[in-house]
Short mmCIF file of C-alpha atoms and ligand atoms in Angstrom, two decimals:
data_model
loop_
_atom_site.label_atom_id
_atom_site.label_comp_id
_atom_site.label_asym_id
_atom_site.label_seq_id
_atom_site.Cartn_x
_atom_site.Cartn_y
_atom_site.Cartn_z
CA UNK A 1 0.83 -20.27 15.85
CA UNK A 2 3.97 -20.42 12.72
CA UNK A 3 3.59 -18.03 10.14
CA UNK A 4 5.88 -17.96 6.73
CA UNK A 5 5.80 -14.47 5.15
CA UNK A 6 6.70 -15.14 1.34
CA UNK A 7 7.01 -11.60 -0.38
CA UNK A 8 8.88 -10.47 -2.81
CA UNK A 9 9.95 -7.33 -1.30
CA UNK A 10 10.24 -6.45 2.31
CA UNK A 11 11.76 -2.96 3.95
CA UNK A 12 14.67 -2.58 4.59
CA UNK A 13 16.08 -4.95 2.64
CA UNK A 14 14.16 -4.62 -0.82
CA UNK A 15 11.18 -1.98 -1.69
CA UNK A 16 9.21 -0.37 -4.79
CA UNK A 17 5.87 -0.30 -2.91
CA UNK A 18 3.56 -0.46 -0.30
CA UNK A 19 3.59 -4.25 -0.32
CA UNK A 20 7.01 -4.21 1.43
CA UNK A 21 6.21 -1.80 3.89
CA UNK A 22 3.55 -4.23 4.86
CA UNK A 23 5.73 -7.16 4.71
CA UNK A 24 8.34 -5.62 6.85
CA UNK A 25 6.09 -4.01 9.69
CA UNK A 26 3.44 -6.79 9.73
CA UNK A 27 5.45 -9.51 10.64
CA UNK A 28 7.02 -6.89 13.64
CA UNK A 29 3.80 -6.22 15.33
CA UNK A 30 3.00 -10.19 15.04
CA UNK A 31 6.41 -10.77 16.76
CA UNK A 32 5.28 -7.75 19.43
CA UNK A 33 1.80 -10.10 19.66
CA UNK A 34 4.29 -13.61 20.89
CA UNK A 35 4.06 -15.26 17.02
CA UNK A 36 6.37 -17.37 15.31
CA UNK A 37 6.98 -15.58 12.02
CA UNK A 38 9.68 -16.16 10.08
CA UNK A 39 10.31 -13.94 6.38
CA UNK A 40 11.03 -15.55 2.98
CA UNK A 41 11.84 -12.91 0.12
CA UNK A 42 14.68 -13.46 -2.95
CA UNK A 43 18.46 -12.36 -2.83
CA UNK A 44 18.40 -9.32 -4.84
CA UNK A 45 21.27 -7.54 -5.82
CA UNK A 46 20.16 -4.60 -3.97
CA UNK A 47 20.28 -6.26 -0.96
CA UNK A 48 22.98 -7.90 -1.49
CA UNK A 49 23.99 -4.44 -2.37
CA UNK A 50 22.62 -3.43 1.42
CA UNK A 51 23.63 -3.84 4.75
CA UNK A 52 21.99 -7.05 4.93
CA UNK A 53 24.31 -9.17 7.40
CA UNK A 54 23.27 -11.78 5.74
CA UNK A 55 24.95 -15.12 6.13
CA UNK A 56 24.68 -18.88 4.55
CA UNK A 57 22.29 -21.16 5.85
CA UNK A 58 21.75 -23.51 3.73
CA UNK A 59 23.40 -24.08 0.23
CA UNK A 60 21.42 -21.14 -1.99
CA UNK A 61 19.92 -19.80 1.25
CA UNK A 62 21.52 -17.04 3.37
CA UNK A 63 19.75 -15.57 6.69
CA UNK A 64 19.14 -12.01 8.37
CA UNK A 65 17.24 -11.22 10.91
CA UNK A 66 14.70 -8.67 11.63
CA UNK A 67 13.41 -7.16 15.07
CA UNK A 68 13.99 -9.51 18.11
CA UNK A 69 13.55 -12.89 16.87
CA UNK A 70 12.24 -13.29 13.46
CA UNK A 71 14.15 -14.94 10.94
CA UNK A 72 14.80 -13.69 7.57
CA UNK A 73 15.61 -16.24 4.74
CA UNK A 74 16.76 -15.15 1.14
CA UNK A 75 15.82 -17.33 -1.43
CA UNK A 76 19.52 -16.67 -3.67
CA UNK A 77 20.28 -17.49 -7.38
CA UNK A 78 22.26 -15.44 -8.78
CA UNK A 79 21.32 -16.15 -12.77
CA UNK A 80 17.33 -14.31 -11.56
CA UNK A 81 17.75 -12.55 -8.77
CA UNK A 82 21.35 -10.57 -9.38
CA UNK A 83 19.35 -8.12 -11.13
CA UNK A 84 19.32 -4.18 -10.77
CA UNK A 85 15.77 -3.85 -10.62
CA UNK A 86 13.27 -6.40 -8.93
CA UNK A 87 10.30 -7.59 -11.77
CA UNK A 88 12.24 -5.30 -14.37
CA UNK A 89 14.29 -2.63 -15.82
CA UNK A 90 12.62 0.58 -17.23
CA UNK A 91 12.13 -1.30 -20.98
CA UNK A 92 9.25 -3.24 -19.42
CA UNK A 93 9.18 -6.56 -17.28
CA UNK A 94 11.49 -9.06 -17.28
CA UNK A 95 10.67 -11.63 -19.55
CA UNK A 96 11.75 -14.54 -17.85
CA UNK A 97 9.47 -13.41 -14.64
CA UNK A 98 7.40 -16.76 -14.57
CA UNK A 99 10.58 -18.51 -14.30
CA UNK A 100 12.24 -16.47 -11.02
CA UNK A 101 8.79 -16.47 -9.65
CA UNK A 102 8.17 -19.73 -9.48
CA UNK A 103 11.66 -20.77 -8.97
CA UNK A 104 11.34 -18.23 -5.78
CA UNK A 105 7.87 -20.18 -4.66
CA UNK A 106 8.88 -23.38 -5.49
CA UNK A 107 11.89 -22.75 -3.14
CA UNK A 108 10.65 -21.43 -0.59
CA UNK A 109 7.91 -24.76 -0.26
CA UNK A 110 11.60 -27.25 -0.59
CA UNK A 111 13.29 -24.57 2.24
CA UNK A 112 10.23 -25.17 4.56
CA UNK A 113 10.65 -28.53 4.83
CA UNK A 114 14.60 -29.25 5.34
CA UNK A 115 15.19 -26.52 7.69
CA UNK A 116 11.35 -27.63 9.44
CA UNK A 117 9.27 -25.52 9.88
CA UNK A 118 5.96 -26.40 9.79
CA UNK A 119 3.68 -23.18 8.78
CA UNK A 120 -0.19 -22.76 10.21
CA UNK A 121 0.04 -20.58 7.51
CA UNK A 122 1.99 -19.24 5.02
CA UNK A 123 1.46 -15.47 4.05
CA UNK A 124 1.47 -14.33 0.93
CA UNK A 125 1.75 -11.07 -1.39
CA UNK A 126 0.95 -10.37 -4.42
CA UNK A 127 1.17 -12.47 -8.38
CA UNK A 128 4.80 -13.36 -7.60
CA UNK A 129 4.18 -15.74 -4.51
CA UNK A 130 0.75 -16.97 -5.79
CA UNK A 131 2.80 -19.65 -7.20
CA UNK A 132 3.04 -21.07 -3.77
CA UNK A 133 -1.45 -22.08 -3.17
CA UNK A 134 -1.26 -23.04 -6.41
CA UNK A 135 2.19 -25.99 -6.11
CA UNK A 136 0.53 -26.92 -2.86
CA UNK A 137 -3.16 -27.17 -4.54
CA UNK A 138 -0.83 -29.38 -7.65
CA UNK A 139 2.69 -30.45 -6.97
CA UNK A 140 2.64 -31.30 -3.40
CA UNK A 141 -0.93 -31.69 -2.87
CA UNK A 142 0.44 -35.55 -0.95
CA UNK A 143 3.00 -34.02 0.92
CA UNK A 144 2.09 -34.97 4.44
CA UNK A 145 4.27 -32.19 5.98
CA UNK A 146 1.70 -29.66 4.17
CA UNK A 147 -1.23 -31.58 5.44
CA UNK A 148 -2.10 -28.62 8.28
CA UNK A 149 -0.78 -25.49 6.34
CA UNK A 150 -3.63 -23.19 5.19
CA UNK A 151 -2.46 -20.33 2.45
CA UNK A 152 -3.57 -16.56 2.73
CA UNK A 153 -3.41 -14.19 -0.16
CA UNK A 154 -2.79 -10.66 0.31
CA UNK A 155 -3.34 -7.91 -2.39
CA UNK A 156 -1.67 -5.07 -2.63
CA UNK A 157 -2.27 -4.29 -6.08
CA UNK A 158 -4.41 -6.14 -8.47
CA UNK A 159 -3.29 -3.81 -11.67
CA UNK A 160 0.02 -6.37 -11.43
CA UNK A 161 -1.35 -9.71 -12.48
CA UNK A 162 1.52 -11.80 -13.46
CA UNK A 163 0.16 -12.90 -16.68
CA UNK A 164 2.41 -15.24 -19.39
CA UNK A 165 1.89 -16.71 -22.69
CA UNK A 166 0.36 -20.28 -22.95
CA UNK A 167 3.42 -21.69 -24.84
CA UNK A 168 5.25 -20.28 -21.18
CA UNK A 169 2.54 -22.79 -18.92
CA UNK A 170 4.93 -26.03 -19.07
CA UNK A 171 7.84 -24.12 -17.55
CA UNK A 172 5.78 -24.51 -14.66
CA UNK A 173 5.27 -27.80 -14.77
CA UNK A 174 1.62 -28.78 -13.97
CA UNK A 175 -0.31 -31.05 -15.80
CA UNK A 176 -2.33 -28.92 -18.36
CA UNK A 177 -5.45 -29.98 -17.01
CA UNK A 178 -5.24 -26.58 -14.73
CA UNK A 179 -4.88 -24.70 -17.53
CA UNK A 180 -8.84 -23.59 -17.74
CA UNK A 181 -10.96 -20.49 -17.55
CA UNK A 182 -11.70 -21.91 -14.10
CA UNK A 183 -7.92 -21.87 -12.96
CA UNK A 184 -5.06 -20.61 -14.22
CA UNK A 185 -6.53 -19.16 -17.70
CA UNK A 186 -7.64 -15.99 -18.43
CA UNK A 187 -8.58 -14.74 -22.07
CA UNK A 188 -6.45 -17.29 -23.44
CA UNK A 189 -3.68 -16.14 -21.53
CA UNK A 190 -1.90 -18.00 -18.40
CA UNK A 191 -3.27 -14.77 -14.99
CA UNK A 192 -0.63 -15.68 -11.92
CA UNK A 193 -2.80 -13.68 -9.46
CA UNK A 194 -6.28 -15.60 -10.26
CA UNK A 195 -4.29 -18.51 -9.75
CA UNK A 196 -3.28 -17.34 -6.17
CA UNK A 197 -7.56 -16.28 -5.65
CA UNK A 198 -7.91 -20.05 -6.52
CA UNK A 199 -5.90 -21.80 -4.58
CA UNK A 200 -5.66 -20.05 -1.72
CA UNK A 201 -7.33 -20.64 1.42
CA UNK A 202 -8.50 -17.05 2.19
CA UNK A 203 -7.29 -13.85 0.28
CA UNK A 204 -8.01 -10.23 1.69
CA UNK A 205 -7.40 -6.61 0.90
CA UNK A 206 -5.65 -3.33 2.51
CA UNK A 207 -9.42 -2.49 3.50
CA UNK A 208 -12.60 -3.81 3.56
CA UNK A 209 -14.57 -1.10 1.66
CA UNK A 210 -11.63 -2.42 -1.08
CA UNK A 211 -13.00 -5.92 -0.94
CA UNK A 212 -16.07 -4.98 -1.78
CA UNK A 213 -15.27 -2.75 -4.81
CA UNK A 214 -13.42 -5.84 -6.12
CA UNK A 215 -16.27 -7.76 -7.03
CA UNK A 216 -17.93 -5.36 -9.65
CA UNK A 217 -16.88 -4.30 -13.03
CA UNK A 218 -15.64 -1.46 -12.41
CA UNK A 219 -12.91 -2.26 -9.53
CA UNK A 220 -12.00 -5.65 -10.53
CA UNK A 221 -9.00 -5.34 -13.57
CA UNK A 222 -10.79 -8.55 -15.30
CA UNK A 223 -11.24 -10.76 -12.04
CA UNK A 224 -14.65 -9.26 -10.45
CA UNK A 225 -15.77 -12.68 -11.35
CA UNK A 226 -13.41 -14.87 -9.91
CA UNK A 227 -13.71 -12.65 -6.12
CA UNK A 228 -16.88 -12.99 -6.49
CA UNK A 229 -17.15 -16.53 -6.51
CA UNK A 230 -14.44 -16.84 -3.58
CA UNK A 231 -16.67 -14.10 -2.06
CA UNK A 232 -17.29 -15.96 1.58
CA UNK A 233 -13.05 -16.00 1.70
CA UNK A 234 -12.89 -12.50 1.22
CA UNK A 235 -11.74 -10.34 3.65
CA UNK A 236 -10.19 -6.47 4.09
CA UNK A 237 -7.81 -5.45 6.79
CA UNK A 238 -6.67 -2.18 7.33
CA UNK A 239 -2.78 -1.27 6.43
CA UNK A 240 -1.63 0.01 9.64
CA UNK A 241 0.59 3.41 10.03
CA UNK A 242 4.24 3.92 11.24
CA UNK A 243 3.60 6.17 14.00
CA UNK A 244 7.56 5.91 15.14
CA UNK A 245 7.92 8.04 11.39
CA UNK A 246 4.94 9.45 11.67
CA UNK A 247 4.01 11.13 15.54
CA UNK A 248 4.15 14.96 15.30
CA UNK A 249 5.77 14.84 18.99
CA UNK A 250 8.79 13.36 17.74
CA UNK A 251 8.84 14.24 13.95
CA UNK A 252 12.26 15.43 13.24
CA UNK A 253 11.62 17.62 9.77
CA UNK A 254 9.12 19.53 11.62
CA UNK A 255 9.47 23.48 12.34
CA UNK A 256 7.88 22.57 15.90
CA UNK A 257 6.40 19.50 17.75
CA UNK A 258 2.71 19.39 18.85
CA UNK A 259 0.54 17.19 20.12
CA UNK A 260 -3.01 16.72 21.21
CA UNK A 261 -2.71 18.61 24.41
CA UNK A 262 -0.93 20.73 22.43
CA UNK A 263 -1.86 22.78 19.20
CA UNK A 264 -0.08 25.50 19.41
CA UNK A 265 3.23 23.83 17.64
CA UNK A 266 0.58 23.78 14.52
CA UNK A 267 0.19 27.32 14.21
CA UNK A 268 3.54 27.37 13.98
CA UNK A 269 4.21 25.12 11.04
CA UNK A 270 1.68 26.23 9.21
CA UNK A 271 3.51 30.18 9.18
CA UNK A 272 6.48 27.53 8.51
CA UNK A 273 5.00 26.16 5.85
CA UNK A 274 3.52 29.11 4.03
CA UNK A 275 6.93 31.29 4.41
CA UNK A 276 9.46 27.74 2.77
CA UNK A 277 6.53 28.40 -0.03
CA UNK A 278 6.26 32.05 -0.61
CA UNK A 279 2.84 31.97 0.47
CA UNK A 280 1.06 35.15 2.35
CA UNK A 281 1.56 34.41 6.50
CA UNK A 282 -1.98 34.36 7.03
CA UNK A 283 -3.47 32.40 9.79
CA UNK A 284 -7.54 32.14 8.98
CA UNK A 285 -6.73 31.48 5.50
CA UNK A 286 -7.08 27.65 5.18
CA UNK A 287 -4.09 25.88 3.63
CA UNK A 288 -4.78 22.91 1.96
CA UNK A 289 -1.95 19.96 1.22
CA UNK A 290 -1.63 17.14 -1.28
CA UNK A 291 1.50 14.71 -1.45
CA UNK A 292 0.73 12.05 -3.98
CA UNK A 293 1.63 10.94 -7.36
CA UNK A 294 0.25 12.47 -9.95
CA UNK A 295 -2.12 10.40 -11.63
CA UNK A 296 -5.33 9.01 -12.45
CA UNK A 297 -5.67 6.91 -9.73
CA UNK A 298 -5.20 9.54 -7.34
CA UNK A 299 -8.24 11.73 -8.34
CA UNK A 300 -5.99 14.30 -11.03
CA UNK A 301 -8.19 13.62 -13.43
CA UNK A 302 -10.84 15.58 -11.45
CA UNK A 303 -8.65 18.33 -9.70
CA UNK A 304 -6.74 18.68 -12.97
CA UNK A 305 -10.20 19.90 -14.45
CA UNK A 306 -11.38 22.02 -11.47
CA UNK A 307 -8.33 23.46 -10.29
CA UNK A 308 -9.16 26.80 -12.46
CA UNK A 309 -12.36 27.28 -9.88
CA UNK A 310 -10.73 26.02 -6.75
CA UNK A 311 -7.91 28.53 -7.13
CA UNK A 312 -10.26 31.48 -7.33
CA UNK A 313 -11.53 30.43 -3.64
CA UNK A 314 -9.77 31.85 -0.47
CA UNK A 315 -7.80 29.21 0.29
CA UNK A 316 -4.03 28.23 -0.20
CA UNK A 317 -2.74 25.10 -1.91
CA UNK A 318 0.56 23.15 -1.74
CA UNK A 319 0.56 20.11 -4.27
CA UNK A 320 4.25 17.90 -3.79
CA UNK A 321 4.10 15.38 -6.32
CA UNK A 322 6.02 13.09 -9.24
CA UNK A 323 4.21 11.60 -12.10
CA UNK A 324 2.36 11.65 -15.44
CA UNK A 325 3.56 14.25 -17.76
CA UNK A 326 0.28 15.52 -18.68
CA UNK A 327 -0.40 16.59 -14.92
CA UNK A 328 2.66 18.11 -14.47
CA UNK A 329 1.95 20.55 -17.37
CA UNK A 330 -1.74 21.44 -16.52
CA UNK A 331 -0.55 22.35 -12.81
CA UNK A 332 1.99 23.46 -14.21
CA UNK A 333 0.51 25.89 -15.58
CA UNK A 334 -2.49 26.68 -13.25
CA UNK A 335 0.28 27.88 -10.07
CA UNK A 336 2.21 30.06 -12.71
CA UNK A 337 -1.36 31.73 -12.95
CA UNK A 338 -2.02 31.92 -9.41
CA UNK A 339 1.17 31.94 -7.68
CA UNK A 340 -0.47 34.03 -4.81
CA UNK A 341 -2.35 30.88 -4.13
CA UNK A 342 -0.80 27.69 -4.92
CA UNK A 343 2.61 26.93 -5.09
CA UNK A 344 3.00 23.32 -6.46
CA UNK A 345 6.20 21.46 -6.12
CA UNK A 346 7.23 18.78 -9.00
CA UNK A 347 9.51 15.81 -7.34
CA UNK A 348 10.10 13.64 -4.30
CA UNK A 349 10.96 15.25 -1.11
CA UNK A 350 10.20 13.71 2.23
CA UNK A 351 10.97 16.18 4.64
CA UNK A 352 8.61 18.43 3.00
CA UNK A 353 6.27 15.89 2.90
CA UNK A 354 5.95 15.62 6.43
CA UNK A 355 6.34 19.95 6.09
CA UNK A 356 3.21 19.91 4.32
CA UNK A 357 1.22 17.41 6.37
CA UNK A 358 2.11 19.29 9.74
CA UNK A 359 1.14 22.83 8.55
CA UNK A 360 -2.09 22.12 5.74
CA UNK A 361 -5.29 22.75 7.06
CA UNK A 362 -6.27 19.98 4.73
CA UNK A 363 -5.36 17.41 2.92
CA UNK A 364 -6.95 17.01 -0.03
CA UNK A 365 -6.86 12.97 -1.35
CA UNK A 366 -9.93 12.61 -4.03
CA UNK A 367 -8.17 9.39 -4.98
CA UNK A 368 -11.00 7.75 -7.95
CA UNK A 369 -9.62 4.52 -6.20
CA UNK A 370 -7.61 3.73 -2.81
CA UNK A 371 -6.65 -0.58 -1.65
CA UNK A 372 -5.39 1.57 1.32
CA UNK A 373 -3.63 5.23 1.13
CA UNK A 374 -1.59 6.20 3.96
CA UNK A 375 -1.87 10.07 3.25
CA UNK A 376 -5.10 10.39 4.46
CA UNK A 377 -3.90 8.33 8.04
CA UNK A 378 -1.12 10.57 8.53
CA UNK A 379 -2.98 13.69 7.51
CA UNK A 380 -5.40 12.93 10.80
CA UNK A 381 -2.28 11.99 13.37
CA UNK A 382 -0.71 15.87 11.90
CA UNK A 383 -4.03 17.89 12.97
CA UNK A 384 -4.88 18.53 9.43
CA UNK A 385 -8.92 17.32 8.23
CA UNK A 386 -7.93 15.33 5.07
CA UNK A 387 -11.45 15.82 1.75
CA UNK A 388 -11.03 12.68 0.43
CA UNK A 389 -13.56 10.26 -2.29
CA UNK A 390 -15.25 7.56 -0.73
CA UNK A 391 -14.05 5.04 -1.96
CA UNK A 392 -12.08 1.81 -0.86
CA UNK A 393 -9.48 2.87 2.36
CA UNK A 394 -10.70 6.29 1.98
CA UNK A 395 -13.87 5.28 2.82
CA UNK A 396 -13.21 2.93 6.03
CA UNK A 397 -10.83 5.33 7.41
CA UNK A 398 -11.99 8.71 7.05
CA UNK A 399 -16.46 10.31 8.16
CA UNK A 400 -18.07 13.54 8.55
CA UNK A 401 -16.04 13.72 12.00
CA UNK A 402 -12.50 13.06 11.11
CA UNK A 403 -12.87 15.07 7.56
CA UNK A 404 -14.86 15.65 4.52
CA UNK A 405 -15.81 12.84 2.11
CA UNK A 406 -17.99 13.31 -1.33
CA UNK A 407 -19.54 10.24 -2.77
CA UNK A 408 -19.79 11.72 -6.44
CA UNK A 409 -17.06 11.09 -9.01
CA UNK A 410 -16.84 14.56 -10.48
CA UNK A 411 -14.63 17.70 -10.06
CA UNK A 412 -18.22 20.15 -9.25
CA UNK A 413 -18.59 17.17 -5.59
CA UNK A 414 -14.77 18.20 -5.12
CA UNK A 415 -15.40 22.11 -5.19
CA UNK A 416 -18.12 22.09 -3.21
CA UNK A 417 -17.01 19.87 -0.27
CA UNK A 418 -13.73 22.21 -0.64
CA UNK A 419 -16.62 25.32 -0.42
CA UNK A 420 -18.11 23.67 2.94
CA UNK A 421 -14.78 22.90 4.50
CA UNK A 422 -13.62 26.28 3.76
CA UNK A 423 -16.88 27.37 5.81
CA UNK A 424 -16.19 25.00 8.91
CA UNK A 425 -12.76 26.13 8.96
CA UNK A 426 -14.31 29.89 9.89
CA UNK A 427 -15.30 28.18 13.16
CA UNK A 428 -12.74 28.08 14.90
CA UNK A 429 -14.58 25.65 17.79
CA UNK A 430 -16.08 23.52 15.42
CA UNK A 431 -12.72 23.38 13.65
CA UNK A 432 -11.12 22.09 16.91
CA UNK A 433 -13.46 19.62 17.92
CA UNK A 434 -12.96 17.62 13.99
CA UNK A 435 -9.56 17.85 13.92
CA UNK A 436 -9.20 16.65 17.64
CA UNK A 437 -10.81 13.18 16.38
CA UNK A 438 -9.07 12.43 13.54
CA UNK A 439 -6.00 12.33 15.64
CA UNK A 440 -7.94 10.25 18.42
CA UNK A 441 -8.22 7.85 15.85
CA UNK A 442 -5.58 4.83 15.75
CA UNK A 443 -4.61 3.36 13.13
CA UNK A 444 -1.55 1.26 14.16
CA UNK A 445 0.18 -2.05 12.73
CA UNK A 446 -0.58 -3.63 16.19
CA UNK A 447 -4.74 -3.40 15.93
CA UNK A 448 -3.94 -4.19 12.27
CA UNK A 449 -1.46 -7.09 13.28
CA UNK A 450 -4.46 -8.54 15.89
CA UNK A 451 -7.17 -8.66 13.08
CA UNK A 452 -4.38 -10.40 10.90
CA UNK A 453 -4.18 -13.33 13.75
CA UNK A 454 -7.97 -13.95 13.71
CA UNK A 455 -8.07 -14.09 10.18
CA UNK A 456 -5.26 -16.47 11.24
CA UNK A 457 -6.75 -18.09 13.70
CA UNK A 458 -9.88 -19.07 12.12
CA UNK A 459 -8.00 -20.33 8.54
CA UNK A 460 -6.10 -22.36 10.87
CA UNK A 461 -9.22 -24.16 12.49
CA UNK A 462 -11.02 -24.25 8.86
P1 ADP B 1 0.50 4.38 -3.15
O1 ADP B 1 -0.81 3.99 -3.72
O2 ADP B 1 1.64 5.76 -4.21
O3 ADP B 1 1.69 4.00 -2.56
P2 ADP B 1 -0.45 6.33 -0.32
O4 ADP B 1 -1.09 6.87 0.20
O5 ADP B 1 -0.42 4.90 -0.25
O6 ADP B 1 0.37 5.99 -1.93
O7 ADP B 1 1.40 6.41 0.39
C1 ADP B 1 2.06 7.15 -0.17
C2 ADP B 1 3.07 7.59 -0.01
O8 ADP B 1 4.13 7.97 -0.43
C3 ADP B 1 2.62 8.90 1.59
O9 ADP B 1 3.32 8.40 2.30
C4 ADP B 1 3.16 9.93 0.85
O10 ADP B 1 3.38 10.89 1.44
C5 ADP B 1 4.38 9.46 0.62
N1 ADP B 1 4.18 10.50 -1.24
C6 ADP B 1 3.75 9.97 -2.24
N2 ADP B 1 4.49 11.61 -3.04
C7 ADP B 1 5.59 11.66 -2.39
C8 ADP B 1 6.24 12.51 -2.81
N3 ADP B 1 6.35 13.94 -4.33
N4 ADP B 1 7.46 13.25 -1.97
C9 ADP B 1 7.57 12.60 -0.83
N5 ADP B 1 6.48 11.45 -0.47
C10 ADP B 1 5.26 11.31 -0.90
#
């Protein structure tokens, strides 16, 4: 199949979040499964500065390579993309984001025609590329080139919807008739993501549970009704984990490498983490780890509420993260109060993250909502049992067999589940069974890519 991936950010060229990881890793996995993939993204200043090694193919389009054969095309427009940020500054979004990304999307559609790449599927990501299905079903609707082309919209972050004012709508070059409640209008404003949901042929989020959750008021960010209407075309496919980076048998950041057949190294990593963090070096006390943005989404509200009680239990706790100042302060107070139990690192530190995944017994991830989540998948591979709230991707990857899961989002449920995990930890045989079950789980990109191919095929034959 011919697949054109259009994304606003792609690893290794530009990244602000998980979308870029997916847009970089999925094409590589698709290539291995013999699919013909090309990637289109804007030519940002950042991409220009990195070692893209791009060369001009047409006026305003540069090209580079990913993997063995994947062509990456960069749409160039210095007025729109030669800036420090991708979408804005610390002051907020760029005021011309509608123009920037509608230009990008329209350029993609024109460019595919110029190089005569007739995609079976255009795979788009988040609101920034949602103008593609909008244009395909409006401006390009009679274009024979795109007659058999289908679009798949993957939603990574529902919180960003590409809202614009009514006054800006004419900049899209569309008839006013599309500015209505069923299509692009949203409480008096324009909503790009809503347009993407309405006009794309198929939609997916990054886990099956999250795909059903977003049809409810609690998780839908105002778009629950729009999702519900498209529920027949709404799917969930888990993101993969890059096991070439997250692999305890090759990890350069950890004290001793290990694998499922040789778990001795796991103990060494625990000792190493205890020494590194100045916690008492003891084998028989369960060590809890957490690596996270410190935000309410990640369960910091119930964790903060429960922390005093947690620190009085027979355990050790290491948290690495940055985020809301409110949580920095609460965690700092508690770590000062319980220095022999709780160690806190308020920074972004990738080597330390690896040490925490490898050295902990239990990984805390009580997220209030979680479209997919990586931390729990990493922990499983590092023989660390995840303790999670039953939501989104956490509900799809963690169960009683490979971890601990609670289904009431309260501080007391969290504490009770921690107590439950401590008591299971005392039974060495049961503990070994649990962590081995976790290590056997396979959340590779190959698995995800196979599911995407299935969906592409279904869509192409629609
Ligand atoms: P998010 O919603 O933040 O994208 P995920 O679980 O999908 O959550 O991915 C977060 C990734 O970022 C994980 O790989 C985690 O290890 C890493 N991470 C988060 N905070 C830190 C930090 N302070 N230092 C190092 N790595 C971090």
